[in-house]
Short mmCIF file of C-alpha atoms and ligand atoms in Angstrom, two decimals:
data_model
loop_
_atom_site.label_atom_id
_atom_site.label_comp_id
_atom_site.label_asym_id
_atom_site.label_seq_id
_atom_site.Cartn_x
_atom_site.Cartn_y
_atom_site.Cartn_z
CA UNK A 1098 -3.61 6.11 13.72
CA UNK A 1099 -7.18 7.04 12.81
CA UNK A 1100 -7.75 10.19 10.77
CA UNK A 1101 -10.50 12.43 12.11
CA UNK A 1102 -11.93 15.74 10.89
CA UNK A 1103 -12.42 18.40 13.53
CA UNK A 1104 -14.87 21.21 12.78
CA UNK A 1105 -15.17 24.65 14.29
CA UNK A 1106 -18.07 26.98 13.49
CA UNK A 1107 -17.72 30.73 13.50
CA UNK A 1108 -19.74 33.71 12.44
CA UNK A 1109 -19.26 37.21 11.12
CA UNK A 1110 -21.43 39.97 9.72
CA UNK A 1111 -20.07 41.96 6.83
CA UNK A 1112 -21.19 44.29 4.07
CA UNK A 1113 -20.23 44.00 0.45
CA UNK A 1114 -21.05 44.96 -3.06
CA UNK A 1115 -20.40 42.73 -6.05
CA UNK A 1116 -19.56 44.64 -9.20
CA UNK A 1117 -17.11 45.20 -11.97
CA UNK A 1118 -15.95 48.77 -12.13
CA UNK A 1119 -15.93 48.87 -15.91
CA UNK A 1120 -19.54 47.66 -16.22
CA UNK A 1121 -22.68 49.84 -16.12
CA UNK A 1122 -25.02 49.62 -13.11
CA UNK A 1123 -27.53 47.78 -15.29
CA UNK A 1124 -24.95 45.21 -16.38
CA UNK A 1125 -23.80 44.70 -12.79
CA UNK A 1126 -27.38 44.19 -11.64
CA UNK A 1127 -27.97 41.65 -14.42
CA UNK A 1128 -24.97 39.57 -13.33
CA UNK A 1129 -24.84 40.12 -9.57
CA UNK A 1130 -28.52 40.80 -8.75
CA UNK A 1131 -29.19 42.37 -5.35
CA UNK A 1132 -25.54 41.97 -4.41
CA UNK A 1133 -24.72 44.74 -6.94
CA UNK A 1134 -26.53 47.39 -4.85
CA UNK A 1135 -24.22 50.46 -5.04
CA UNK A 1136 -25.10 51.30 -1.42
CA UNK A 1137 -23.84 47.94 -0.14
CA UNK A 1138 -25.77 45.39 1.94
CA UNK A 1139 -24.91 42.89 4.65
CA UNK A 1140 -24.78 39.15 5.05
CA UNK A 1141 -24.62 36.98 8.16
CA UNK A 1142 -21.77 34.72 7.16
CA UNK A 1143 -21.43 31.33 8.79
CA UNK A 1144 -17.99 29.80 8.61
CA UNK A 1145 -17.06 26.18 9.19
CA UNK A 1146 -13.37 25.37 9.39
CA UNK A 1147 -12.53 21.67 9.06
CA UNK A 1148 -9.13 20.29 10.03
CA UNK A 1149 -8.36 16.67 9.17
CA UNK A 1150 -5.48 14.63 10.44
CA UNK A 1151 -4.29 11.82 12.61
CA UNK A 1152 -5.13 11.82 16.29
CA UNK A 1153 -2.04 12.76 18.27
CA UNK A 1154 -1.13 9.79 20.48
CA UNK A 1155 -0.10 12.01 23.36
CA UNK A 1156 -2.98 14.52 23.49
CA UNK A 1157 -5.76 12.60 21.75
CA UNK A 1158 -6.37 15.71 19.64
CA UNK A 1159 -6.14 16.29 15.88
CA UNK A 1160 -5.79 19.97 16.73
CA UNK A 1161 -6.41 21.70 20.03
CA UNK A 1162 -9.93 23.15 19.63
CA UNK A 1163 -8.98 26.14 21.77
CA UNK A 1164 -6.08 26.91 19.43
CA UNK A 1165 -8.36 26.60 16.39
CA UNK A 1166 -11.03 28.76 18.03
CA UNK A 1167 -8.55 31.53 18.85
CA UNK A 1168 -6.99 31.34 15.40
CA UNK A 1169 -10.35 31.87 13.70
CA UNK A 1170 -11.24 34.66 16.12
CA UNK A 1171 -7.93 36.52 15.83
CA UNK A 1172 -7.24 36.04 12.11
CA UNK A 1173 -10.71 35.94 10.53
CA UNK A 1174 -13.39 37.43 12.78
CA UNK A 1175 -11.24 40.40 13.81
CA UNK A 1176 -10.46 41.06 10.16
CA UNK A 1177 -13.93 40.63 8.64
CA UNK A 1178 -16.61 41.07 11.31
CA UNK A 1179 -18.67 44.27 10.94
CA UNK A 1180 -16.52 45.40 8.04
CA UNK A 1181 -17.32 46.72 4.62
CA UNK A 1182 -15.35 44.10 2.71
CA UNK A 1183 -14.85 46.20 -0.44
CA UNK A 1184 -13.69 49.30 1.42
CA UNK A 1185 -11.96 48.02 4.54
CA UNK A 1186 -10.36 44.68 3.73
CA UNK A 1187 -7.18 44.91 1.68
CA UNK A 1188 -7.73 41.68 -0.27
CA UNK A 1189 -11.09 42.85 -1.64
CA UNK A 1190 -9.98 46.24 -2.86
CA UNK A 1191 -9.10 44.50 -6.11
CA UNK A 1192 -11.03 41.22 -5.74
CA UNK A 1193 -14.83 40.86 -5.92
CA UNK A 1194 -15.97 39.75 -2.44
CA UNK A 1195 -18.08 36.81 -3.60
CA UNK A 1196 -18.54 33.89 -1.21
CA UNK A 1197 -16.07 31.99 -3.41
CA UNK A 1198 -13.35 34.61 -3.09
CA UNK A 1199 -13.97 35.16 0.63
CA UNK A 1200 -13.58 31.41 1.22
CA UNK A 1201 -10.26 31.38 -0.66
CA UNK A 1202 -8.97 34.41 1.27
CA UNK A 1203 -9.92 32.78 4.59
CA UNK A 1204 -8.29 29.48 3.58
CA UNK A 1205 -5.07 31.23 2.55
CA UNK A 1206 -4.87 33.07 5.88
CA UNK A 1207 -5.50 29.94 7.97
CA UNK A 1208 -3.39 27.56 5.88
CA UNK A 1209 -0.10 29.14 6.93
CA UNK A 1210 -1.15 29.05 10.61
CA UNK A 1211 -2.01 25.36 10.73
CA UNK A 1212 0.48 22.50 10.65
CA UNK A 1213 1.22 21.35 7.09
CA UNK A 1214 0.37 17.71 7.91
CA UNK A 1215 -3.24 18.71 8.68
CA UNK A 1216 -5.75 19.09 5.83
CA UNK A 1217 -7.80 22.28 5.83
CA UNK A 1218 -11.26 22.86 4.37
CA UNK A 1219 -13.26 26.08 4.61
CA UNK A 1220 -17.05 26.12 4.19
CA UNK A 1221 -18.68 29.52 3.99
CA UNK A 1222 -22.43 30.17 4.10
CA UNK A 1223 -23.46 33.52 2.67
CA UNK A 1224 -27.12 32.70 3.29
CA UNK A 1225 -28.67 29.65 4.96
CA UNK A 1226 -29.10 28.11 1.51
CA UNK A 1227 -26.02 29.33 -0.36
CA UNK A 1228 -22.61 28.07 0.62
CA UNK A 1229 -19.21 27.37 -0.90
CA UNK A 1230 -16.43 24.95 0.02
CA UNK A 1231 -12.70 25.40 -0.59
CA UNK A 1232 -9.87 23.02 0.28
CA UNK A 1233 -6.95 24.51 -1.61
CA UNK A 1234 -7.37 22.67 -4.91
NI1 LIG B 197 -24.50 40.01 -1.25
#
């Protein structure tokens, strides 16, 4: 049976600050630039979740798009949208909320909710020009 990749786009707004506690403000600004702002700042994150697998002979689906949509809404948007990632999201209390780390956290949450036989890839845009991709490797 043909393998097809199904994509679902989602969106969330969130605030963050990138920094290492043990570094000075100057050092943090050198490494993390504007994202080191101690007063936080927001990004409009665009998320693309890709699910690859064989088309189910009975339904004609790789995954039910409604199921995928609700999964992203309930597990990711509810958790991250309009949140201060550093302060309000457990995973980022000890992990710098870079686009890379956010993508890994999202992938880990979704991976256990999607059938093992389906391949999962998460693409996360932090800005229209900056994006990261994670597929569990
Ligand atoms: Ni930032």
